[in-house]
mmCIF file of C-alpha atoms and ligand atoms in Angstrom:
data_model
loop_
_atom_site.group_PDB
_atom_site.id
_atom_site.type_symbol
_atom_site.label_atom_id
_atom_site.label_comp_id
_atom_site.label_asym_id
_atom_site.label_seq_id
_atom_site.Cartn_x
_atom_site.Cartn_y
_atom_site.Cartn_z
ATOM 1 C CA MET A 248 -13.231 -16.944 -9.773
ATOM 2 C CA ALA A 249 -10.668 -16.896 -12.598
ATOM 3 C CA ARG A 250 -9.051 -20.371 -12.538
ATOM 4 C CA HIS A 251 -5.915 -19.614 -14.544
ATOM 5 C CA LEU A 252 -4.038 -16.563 -15.215
ATOM 6 C CA ALA A 253 -1.175 -16.171 -17.705
ATOM 7 C CA LEU A 254 0.986 -13.101 -17.039
ATOM 8 C CA LYS A 255 4.117 -11.487 -18.587
ATOM 9 C CA ALA A 256 6.670 -9.971 -16.314
ATOM 10 C CA TYR A 257 8.850 -7.480 -18.185
ATOM 11 C CA GLY A 258 12.508 -6.661 -17.471
ATOM 12 C CA LYS A 259 13.872 -3.204 -16.982
ATOM 13 C CA ILE A 260 16.981 -1.171 -17.821
ATOM 14 C CA ASN A 261 18.132 2.037 -16.048
ATOM 15 C CA LEU A 262 18.754 4.922 -18.431
ATOM 16 C CA GLY A 263 20.157 6.690 -15.401
ATOM 17 C CA LEU A 264 21.138 5.546 -11.914
ATOM 18 C CA ASP A 265 22.532 7.841 -9.188
ATOM 19 C CA VAL A 266 23.042 7.034 -5.578
ATOM 20 C CA LEU A 267 22.737 9.983 -3.276
ATOM 21 C CA LYS A 268 23.561 8.542 0.027
ATOM 22 C CA ARG A 269 23.641 5.633 2.230
ATOM 23 C CA ARG A 270 21.029 5.617 4.987
ATOM 24 C CA GLU A 271 21.516 4.480 8.570
ATOM 25 C CA ASP A 272 19.522 1.359 7.946
ATOM 26 C CA GLY A 273 21.922 0.313 5.135
ATOM 27 C CA TYR A 274 19.594 1.094 2.259
ATOM 28 C CA HIS A 275 20.850 3.621 -0.407
ATOM 29 C CA GLU A 276 18.900 6.519 -1.507
ATOM 30 C CA VAL A 277 18.845 6.580 -5.159
ATOM 31 C CA ARG A 278 17.642 8.619 -8.238
ATOM 32 C CA MET A 279 16.980 6.407 -11.291
ATOM 33 C CA ILE A 280 15.400 6.507 -14.598
ATOM 34 C CA MET A 281 13.644 3.213 -15.096
ATOM 35 C CA GLN A 282 12.545 1.973 -18.539
ATOM 36 C CA THR A 283 10.741 -1.423 -19.228
ATOM 37 C CA VAL A 284 12.073 -3.395 -22.070
ATOM 38 C CA GLY A 285 10.487 -5.974 -24.281
ATOM 39 C CA ILE A 286 12.068 -8.983 -22.570
ATOM 40 C CA PHE A 287 9.743 -10.786 -20.469
ATOM 41 C CA ASP A 288 9.278 -13.940 -18.127
ATOM 42 C CA ARG A 289 5.936 -15.922 -18.445
ATOM 43 C CA LEU A 290 4.098 -16.804 -15.422
ATOM 44 C CA ASP A 291 0.996 -19.212 -15.122
ATOM 45 C CA LEU A 292 -0.901 -18.911 -11.848
ATOM 46 C CA GLU A 293 -3.623 -21.319 -10.861
ATOM 47 C CA PRO A 294 -5.440 -21.800 -7.637
ATOM 48 C CA LYS A 295 -5.614 -25.309 -6.227
ATOM 49 C CA PRO A 296 -7.991 -26.850 -3.586
ATOM 50 C CA GLU A 297 -5.108 -28.160 -1.350
ATOM 51 C CA PRO A 298 -3.358 -25.433 0.680
ATOM 52 C CA GLY A 299 0.224 -24.329 0.040
ATOM 53 C CA ILE A 300 2.164 -22.657 -2.650
ATOM 54 C CA SER A 301 4.003 -24.776 -5.325
ATOM 55 C CA VAL A 302 6.536 -23.126 -7.690
ATOM 56 C CA GLU A 303 7.875 -24.809 -10.907
ATOM 57 C CA CYS A 304 10.655 -23.030 -12.816
ATOM 58 C CA ASN A 305 12.334 -23.956 -16.186
ATOM 59 C CA LEU A 306 15.726 -23.006 -14.768
ATOM 60 C CA TYR A 307 16.933 -25.755 -12.525
ATOM 61 C CA TYR A 308 19.331 -23.569 -10.547
ATOM 62 C CA LEU A 309 16.667 -21.166 -9.289
ATOM 63 C CA PRO A 310 15.054 -21.895 -5.940
ATOM 64 C CA THR A 311 11.454 -23.066 -5.951
ATOM 65 C CA ASN A 312 10.948 -22.600 -2.226
ATOM 66 C CA GLU A 313 10.494 -19.420 -0.219
ATOM 67 C CA ASN A 314 13.800 -18.186 -1.652
ATOM 68 C CA ASN A 315 12.077 -17.458 -4.962
ATOM 69 C CA LEU A 316 10.558 -14.064 -4.993
ATOM 70 C CA VAL A 317 7.315 -15.377 -6.584
ATOM 71 C CA TYR A 318 6.797 -17.551 -3.592
ATOM 72 C CA ARG A 319 7.450 -14.773 -1.165
ATOM 73 C CA ALA A 320 5.006 -12.450 -3.163
ATOM 74 C CA ALA A 321 2.269 -15.034 -3.066
ATOM 75 C CA LYS A 322 2.798 -15.800 0.538
ATOM 76 C CA LEU A 323 2.617 -12.156 1.632
ATOM 77 C CA LEU A 324 -0.875 -11.752 0.188
ATOM 78 C CA MET A 325 -2.105 -15.323 0.890
ATOM 79 C CA ASP A 326 -1.138 -14.966 4.756
ATOM 80 C CA GLU A 327 -2.478 -11.395 4.989
ATOM 81 C CA PHE A 328 -5.879 -12.474 3.572
ATOM 82 C CA ASP A 329 -5.865 -15.914 5.102
ATOM 83 C CA ILE A 330 -6.528 -17.632 1.937
ATOM 84 C CA LYS A 331 -7.253 -21.284 2.486
ATOM 85 C CA GLU A 332 -6.826 -22.396 -1.113
ATOM 86 C CA GLY A 333 -3.384 -23.080 -2.479
ATOM 87 C CA LEU A 334 -1.577 -21.607 -5.497
ATOM 88 C CA SER A 335 0.449 -23.219 -8.235
ATOM 89 C CA ILE A 336 2.994 -20.893 -10.093
ATOM 90 C CA ARG A 337 4.779 -22.069 -13.127
ATOM 91 C CA LEU A 338 7.601 -19.606 -14.115
ATOM 92 C CA LYS A 339 9.463 -19.556 -17.426
ATOM 93 C CA LYS A 340 12.525 -17.269 -17.359
ATOM 94 C CA PHE A 341 13.773 -15.400 -20.367
ATOM 95 C CA ILE A 342 15.025 -12.180 -18.492
ATOM 96 C CA PRO A 343 18.609 -12.798 -17.650
ATOM 97 C CA VAL A 344 19.173 -13.718 -14.086
ATOM 98 C CA ALA A 345 21.308 -11.778 -11.687
ATOM 99 C CA ALA A 346 21.660 -9.359 -14.410
ATOM 100 C CA GLY A 347 20.476 -5.837 -13.204
ATOM 101 C CA MET A 348 17.330 -6.205 -15.122
ATOM 102 C CA ALA A 349 15.007 -6.681 -12.082
ATOM 103 C CA GLY A 350 13.856 -10.066 -13.379
ATOM 104 C CA GLY A 351 13.008 -11.449 -9.795
ATOM 105 C CA SER A 352 11.332 -8.243 -8.884
ATOM 106 C CA SER A 353 9.257 -8.205 -11.958
ATOM 107 C CA ASP A 354 8.102 -11.810 -11.425
ATOM 108 C CA ALA A 355 7.129 -10.868 -7.852
ATOM 109 C CA ALA A 356 5.154 -7.881 -9.135
ATOM 110 C CA ALA A 357 3.316 -10.088 -11.531
ATOM 111 C CA VAL A 358 2.479 -12.549 -8.796
ATOM 112 C CA LEU A 359 1.107 -9.748 -6.468
ATOM 113 C CA PHE A 360 -1.022 -8.517 -9.297
ATOM 114 C CA GLY A 361 -2.198 -12.073 -10.256
ATOM 115 C CA VAL A 362 -2.978 -13.172 -6.617
ATOM 116 C CA ASN A 363 -4.973 -9.868 -6.100
ATOM 117 C CA ARG A 364 -6.977 -10.756 -9.235
ATOM 118 C CA ILE A 365 -7.483 -14.550 -8.777
ATOM 119 C CA PHE A 366 -8.563 -14.324 -5.184
ATOM 120 C CA ARG A 367 -10.413 -11.001 -5.597
ATOM 121 C CA LEU A 368 -8.640 -9.131 -2.880
ATOM 122 C CA GLY A 369 -9.742 -5.732 -4.095
ATOM 123 C CA LEU A 370 -6.333 -4.079 -3.575
ATOM 124 C CA SER A 371 -5.610 -1.021 -5.607
ATOM 125 C CA MET A 372 -2.263 -0.491 -7.503
ATOM 126 C CA GLU A 373 -0.909 1.674 -4.650
ATOM 127 C CA GLU A 374 -1.841 -0.913 -2.061
ATOM 128 C CA LEU A 375 -0.077 -3.511 -4.072
ATOM 129 C CA MET A 376 2.940 -1.299 -4.327
ATOM 130 C CA GLU A 377 3.025 -0.755 -0.503
ATOM 131 C CA ARG A 378 3.240 -4.495 -0.049
ATOM 132 C CA GLY A 379 5.663 -4.880 -2.997
ATOM 133 C CA VAL A 380 8.455 -2.732 -1.489
ATOM 134 C CA LYS A 381 8.532 -5.238 1.390
ATOM 135 C CA ILE A 382 9.740 -7.898 -1.140
ATOM 136 C CA GLY A 383 12.194 -5.683 -2.941
ATOM 137 C CA ALA A 384 12.917 -1.977 -3.674
ATOM 138 C CA ASP A 385 12.265 -2.284 -7.377
ATOM 139 C CA VAL A 386 8.849 -4.304 -6.989
ATOM 140 C CA PRO A 387 6.630 -1.131 -6.929
ATOM 141 C CA TYR A 388 8.244 0.019 -10.120
ATOM 142 C CA CYS A 389 7.784 -3.365 -11.694
ATOM 143 C CA LEU A 390 4.092 -3.064 -10.902
ATOM 144 C CA MET A 391 3.924 0.285 -12.549
ATOM 145 C CA ARG A 392 6.147 -0.301 -15.591
ATOM 146 C CA GLY A 393 6.918 2.087 -18.432
ATOM 147 C CA THR A 394 9.244 5.129 -18.100
ATOM 148 C CA ALA A 395 9.405 6.452 -14.539
ATOM 149 C CA LEU A 396 11.735 8.343 -12.080
ATOM 150 C CA SER A 397 12.420 6.307 -8.996
ATOM 151 C CA GLU A 398 13.614 8.016 -5.745
ATOM 152 C CA GLY A 399 13.778 7.076 -2.028
ATOM 153 C CA ILE A 400 14.979 3.435 -1.956
ATOM 154 C CA GLY A 401 13.028 2.962 -5.282
ATOM 155 C CA GLU A 402 9.600 3.203 -3.777
ATOM 156 C CA ILE A 403 8.869 6.833 -4.663
ATOM 157 C CA LEU A 404 7.787 6.702 -8.290
ATOM 158 C CA THR A 405 6.938 9.500 -10.721
ATOM 159 C CA PRO A 406 5.645 8.240 -14.105
ATOM 160 C CA LEU A 407 7.114 10.068 -17.132
ATOM 161 C CA PRO A 408 5.998 10.349 -20.746
ATOM 162 C CA PRO A 409 7.093 7.228 -22.623
ATOM 163 C CA ALA A 410 10.733 7.494 -23.873
ATOM 164 C CA PRO A 411 10.878 7.855 -27.683
ATOM 165 C CA GLN A 412 11.188 4.296 -29.317
ATOM 166 C CA CYS A 413 14.521 3.073 -30.446
ATOM 167 C CA PRO A 414 15.992 -0.369 -31.016
ATOM 168 C CA ILE A 415 18.092 -1.625 -28.108
ATOM 169 C CA LEU A 416 20.734 -4.296 -27.859
ATOM 170 C CA ILE A 417 21.187 -5.983 -24.570
ATOM 171 C CA ALA A 418 24.100 -8.190 -23.775
ATOM 172 C CA LYS A 419 24.882 -10.032 -20.549
ATOM 173 C CA PRO A 420 28.412 -11.406 -20.099
ATOM 174 C CA SER A 421 28.738 -14.793 -18.309
ATOM 175 C CA ILE A 422 30.069 -13.295 -15.036
ATOM 176 C CA ASN A 423 28.297 -13.109 -11.741
ATOM 177 C CA VAL A 424 28.174 -9.689 -10.109
ATOM 178 C CA SER A 425 26.935 -9.490 -6.508
ATOM 179 C CA THR A 426 24.685 -6.482 -6.002
ATOM 180 C CA LYS A 427 25.789 -6.529 -2.400
ATOM 181 C CA PHE A 428 29.539 -6.291 -3.370
ATOM 182 C CA VAL A 429 28.798 -3.375 -5.703
ATOM 183 C CA TYR A 430 27.016 -1.312 -3.199
ATOM 184 C CA GLU A 431 29.533 -2.149 -0.344
ATOM 185 C CA ASN A 432 32.321 -0.877 -2.624
ATOM 186 C CA LEU A 433 30.566 2.332 -3.613
ATOM 187 C CA HIS A 434 32.517 5.025 -1.678
ATOM 188 C CA LEU A 435 30.505 8.078 -2.384
ATOM 189 C CA ASP A 436 33.039 10.187 -0.525
ATOM 190 C CA GLN A 437 35.773 9.155 -2.949
ATOM 191 C CA LEU A 438 33.813 10.069 -6.092
ATOM 192 C CA SER A 439 33.874 13.327 -7.938
ATOM 193 C CA PRO A 440 30.790 15.252 -9.197
ATOM 194 C CA ALA A 441 31.512 14.078 -12.762
ATOM 195 C CA ASP A 442 30.908 10.491 -11.536
ATOM 196 C CA HIS A 443 27.287 11.223 -10.874
ATOM 197 C CA PRO A 444 25.064 11.045 -13.912
ATOM 198 C CA ASN A 445 22.994 13.959 -15.097
ATOM 199 C CA ILE A 446 19.586 12.637 -14.080
ATOM 200 C CA ASP A 447 17.981 16.009 -14.670
ATOM 201 C CA GLY A 448 19.423 15.953 -18.364
ATOM 202 C CA ILE A 449 17.814 12.611 -18.955
ATOM 203 C CA LEU A 450 14.456 13.908 -17.449
ATOM 204 C CA THR A 451 14.496 16.926 -19.860
ATOM 205 C CA ALA A 452 15.307 14.752 -22.895
ATOM 206 C CA ILE A 453 12.460 12.334 -22.039
ATOM 207 C CA ARG A 454 9.979 15.264 -21.601
ATOM 208 C CA ASP A 455 11.277 16.746 -24.911
ATOM 209 C CA GLY A 456 10.963 13.291 -26.730
ATOM 210 C CA GLN A 457 14.735 13.544 -27.680
ATOM 211 C CA ILE A 458 16.420 10.200 -27.922
ATOM 212 C CA SER A 459 19.720 11.836 -28.586
ATOM 213 C CA GLY A 460 19.472 13.798 -25.469
ATOM 214 C CA ILE A 461 18.768 10.568 -23.457
ATOM 215 C CA ALA A 462 21.791 8.756 -25.174
ATOM 216 C CA GLU A 463 24.085 11.741 -24.389
ATOM 217 C CA ASN A 464 23.209 11.647 -20.701
ATOM 218 C CA LEU A 465 23.139 7.899 -20.099
ATOM 219 C CA GLY A 466 24.985 7.378 -16.820
ATOM 220 C CA ASN A 467 25.209 4.873 -13.973
ATOM 221 C CA ILE A 468 27.245 5.594 -10.835
ATOM 222 C CA LEU A 469 27.604 1.916 -10.054
ATOM 223 C CA GLU A 470 29.888 1.489 -13.196
ATOM 224 C CA THR A 471 32.539 3.126 -11.084
ATOM 225 C CA VAL A 472 32.627 -0.154 -9.034
ATOM 226 C CA THR A 473 31.511 -2.879 -11.414
ATOM 227 C CA ILE A 474 33.675 -1.919 -14.450
ATOM 228 C CA LYS A 475 36.756 -1.495 -12.297
ATOM 229 C CA GLU A 476 36.233 -5.249 -11.150
ATOM 230 C CA TYR A 477 34.976 -6.576 -14.581
ATOM 231 C CA PRO A 478 36.572 -4.659 -17.515
ATOM 232 C CA ILE A 479 34.700 -6.904 -19.998
ATOM 233 C CA ILE A 480 31.626 -4.564 -19.209
ATOM 234 C CA GLN A 481 33.587 -1.679 -20.713
ATOM 235 C CA GLU A 482 34.593 -3.848 -23.674
ATOM 236 C CA ILE A 483 30.969 -4.617 -24.463
ATOM 237 C CA LYS A 484 30.110 -0.903 -24.295
ATOM 238 C CA ASP A 485 32.864 0.046 -26.475
ATOM 239 C CA THR A 486 31.742 -2.701 -28.971
ATOM 240 C CA MET A 487 28.273 -1.451 -29.108
ATOM 241 C CA LEU A 488 29.523 2.110 -29.712
ATOM 242 C CA ARG A 489 31.884 1.022 -32.441
ATOM 243 C CA HIS A 490 28.951 -0.751 -34.071
ATOM 244 C CA GLY A 491 26.814 2.368 -34.299
ATOM 245 C CA ALA A 492 25.190 2.644 -30.801
ATOM 246 C CA ILE A 493 24.337 6.368 -29.993
ATOM 247 C CA GLY A 494 24.817 5.449 -26.306
ATOM 248 C CA SER A 495 25.618 2.459 -24.143
ATOM 249 C CA LEU A 496 25.390 1.887 -20.460
ATOM 250 C CA MET A 497 25.552 -0.894 -17.746
ATOM 251 C CA SER A 498 22.081 -1.554 -16.155
ATOM 252 C CA GLY A 499 21.534 -1.676 -12.423
ATOM 253 C CA SER A 500 24.526 -3.196 -10.576
ATOM 254 C CA GLY A 501 25.434 -5.061 -13.810
ATOM 255 C CA PRO A 502 26.712 -6.997 -15.626
ATOM 256 C CA THR A 503 24.102 -6.357 -18.251
ATOM 257 C CA VAL A 504 25.047 -3.714 -20.861
ATOM 258 C CA PHE A 505 22.501 -2.144 -23.300
ATOM 259 C CA GLY A 506 23.031 0.148 -26.376
ATOM 260 C CA LEU A 507 20.569 2.502 -27.950
ATOM 261 C CA PHE A 508 20.591 2.396 -31.666
ATOM 262 C CA PRO A 509 19.619 5.028 -34.286
ATOM 263 C CA ASP A 510 17.737 2.474 -36.558
ATOM 264 C CA GLN A 511 16.802 -1.167 -36.918
ATOM 265 C CA GLU A 512 19.320 -1.928 -39.585
ATOM 266 C CA THR A 513 22.321 -0.627 -37.443
ATOM 267 C CA ALA A 514 21.036 -2.483 -34.485
ATOM 268 C CA THR A 515 20.568 -5.865 -36.339
ATOM 269 C CA THR A 516 24.192 -5.561 -37.739
ATOM 270 C CA ALA A 517 25.499 -4.964 -34.194
ATOM 271 C CA TYR A 518 23.422 -7.831 -32.849
ATOM 272 C CA GLU A 519 24.727 -10.243 -35.529
ATOM 273 C CA HIS A 520 28.174 -9.209 -34.782
ATOM 274 C CA MET A 521 27.904 -9.626 -31.073
ATOM 275 C CA ARG A 522 25.865 -12.818 -31.292
ATOM 276 C CA PHE A 523 27.735 -14.611 -34.143
ATOM 277 C CA GLY A 524 30.715 -12.489 -35.311
ATOM 278 C CA GLU A 525 34.143 -11.835 -33.833
ATOM 279 C CA SER A 526 32.686 -10.143 -30.672
ATOM 280 C CA SER A 527 30.595 -13.308 -29.831
ATOM 281 C CA ASN A 528 33.080 -14.248 -27.148
ATOM 282 C CA LEU A 529 32.053 -11.189 -25.044
ATOM 283 C CA ALA A 530 28.458 -12.209 -24.032
ATOM 284 C CA LYS A 531 26.516 -15.414 -24.271
ATOM 285 C CA GLN A 532 23.110 -13.713 -23.875
ATOM 286 C CA VAL A 533 22.429 -11.131 -26.527
ATOM 287 C CA TYR A 534 19.044 -9.645 -27.320
ATOM 288 C CA LEU A 535 17.609 -7.228 -29.853
ATOM 289 C CA THR A 536 14.629 -5.456 -28.369
ATOM 290 C CA ASN A 537 13.006 -2.178 -27.626
ATOM 291 C CA PHE A 538 11.360 -0.081 -24.993
ATOM 292 C CA TYR A 539 8.091 -1.476 -23.686
ATOM 293 C CA ASN A 540 5.672 1.308 -22.994
ATOM 294 C CA LEU A 541 2.289 1.042 -21.494
ATOM 295 C CA ASN A 542 0.446 2.281 -24.471
ATOM 296 C CA GLN A 543 1.799 -0.558 -26.567
HETATM 297 P P1 ATP B 756 17.994 -6.315 -9.731
HETATM 298 O O1 ATP B 756 18.072 -5.640 -11.065
HETATM 299 O O2 ATP B 756 16.803 -5.980 -9.040
HETATM 300 O O3 ATP B 756 19.288 -6.116 -8.911
HETATM 301 P P2 ATP B 756 18.847 -8.837 -10.780
HETATM 302 O O4 ATP B 756 18.605 -8.815 -12.212
HETATM 303 O O5 ATP B 756 20.135 -8.473 -10.304
HETATM 304 O O6 ATP B 756 17.783 -7.807 -9.981
HETATM 305 P P3 ATP B 756 17.400 -11.286 -10.348
HETATM 306 O O7 ATP B 756 17.482 -11.892 -11.500
HETATM 307 O O8 ATP B 756 16.174 -10.597 -9.866
HETATM 308 O O9 ATP B 756 18.629 -10.230 -10.155
HETATM 309 O O10 ATP B 756 17.826 -12.309 -9.196
HETATM 310 C C1 ATP B 756 18.832 -12.242 -8.376
HETATM 311 C C2 ATP B 756 18.852 -13.578 -7.409
HETATM 312 O O11 ATP B 756 17.645 -13.656 -6.771
HETATM 313 C C3 ATP B 756 19.118 -14.797 -8.305
HETATM 314 O O12 ATP B 756 20.456 -15.184 -8.220
HETATM 315 C C4 ATP B 756 18.245 -15.909 -7.624
HETATM 316 O O13 ATP B 756 18.802 -16.722 -6.950
HETATM 317 C C5 ATP B 756 17.187 -15.043 -6.838
HETATM 318 N N1 ATP B 756 15.772 -15.117 -7.263
HETATM 319 C C6 ATP B 756 14.688 -15.316 -6.450
HETATM 320 N N2 ATP B 756 13.663 -15.392 -7.256
HETATM 321 C C7 ATP B 756 13.924 -15.153 -8.465
HETATM 322 C C8 ATP B 756 13.242 -15.163 -9.713
HETATM 323 N N3 ATP B 756 11.881 -15.265 -9.754
HETATM 324 N N4 ATP B 756 13.909 -14.858 -10.745
HETATM 325 C C9 ATP B 756 15.211 -14.700 -10.879
HETATM 326 N N5 ATP B 756 16.000 -14.786 -9.728
HETATM 327 C C10 ATP B 756 15.407 -15.083 -8.508
#
């Protein structure tokens, strides 16, 4: 049995996010273009002889009990397979928290993958995904990673060709956005067709390998709610565009904003401006990264 497993859990951005309808059960039907980025949390998993799941995390404000998604992911599989040993999980967070980058879902996905490996449960990727959706709608995608179309509540996934590489700037302002608030205040009947992003346009651009087509069609219907409440998000988008981004968008329900850049030099200058220059008041967390694709 492998005694120790070190894993990376990558964050995601949405190149496109559309909400089609609210279902009777409260879930929303979405159509999203998901893209993994090169910012990751680190997880160390180790079985221990005494039963129970222990979680350690470098961020003091995150829960280490069953409210942490890593705990829930481990418990789900360990209960189902009646595993008598325990598991220790050490989590080092680098993905911004409550940011629209699916950090918690990605951690949970890594734990499902890791528990399956450590305890030799023999579950296929598909079987892990079926269990993952019980923890969170984005967990199946976080198991799959790369560029993908996500439909249903997020569990119907179609892998796409890797999006063409380009430097990305990610900025998270120091505000807390509740995903629940955003979805509750999304009134689809009050929106016009122009508020819906052109997901098919992004799909075509990805299949054609055209980053300019992706940049032109970036769109997130949740901006209609989040930006109205938090204008700083629009300010960050405008700042990125002024500094040479070919497109900029809020990820998920926010407040993280990303910008796509034409080359490394422009991206680095924009990063320095937002990190240290006169726009450094907009966001405390600023990262220069790129798309993470599976063939990397
Ligand atoms: P999404 O993009 O799926 O909406 P998010 O980026 O908005 O995700 P997360 O960072 O995943 O949000 O976490 C949101 C909340 O979930 C946090 O406020 C935290 O209390 C709780 N949480 C539970 N487990 C974790 C985890 N492993 N990492 C981060 N947050 C976690």
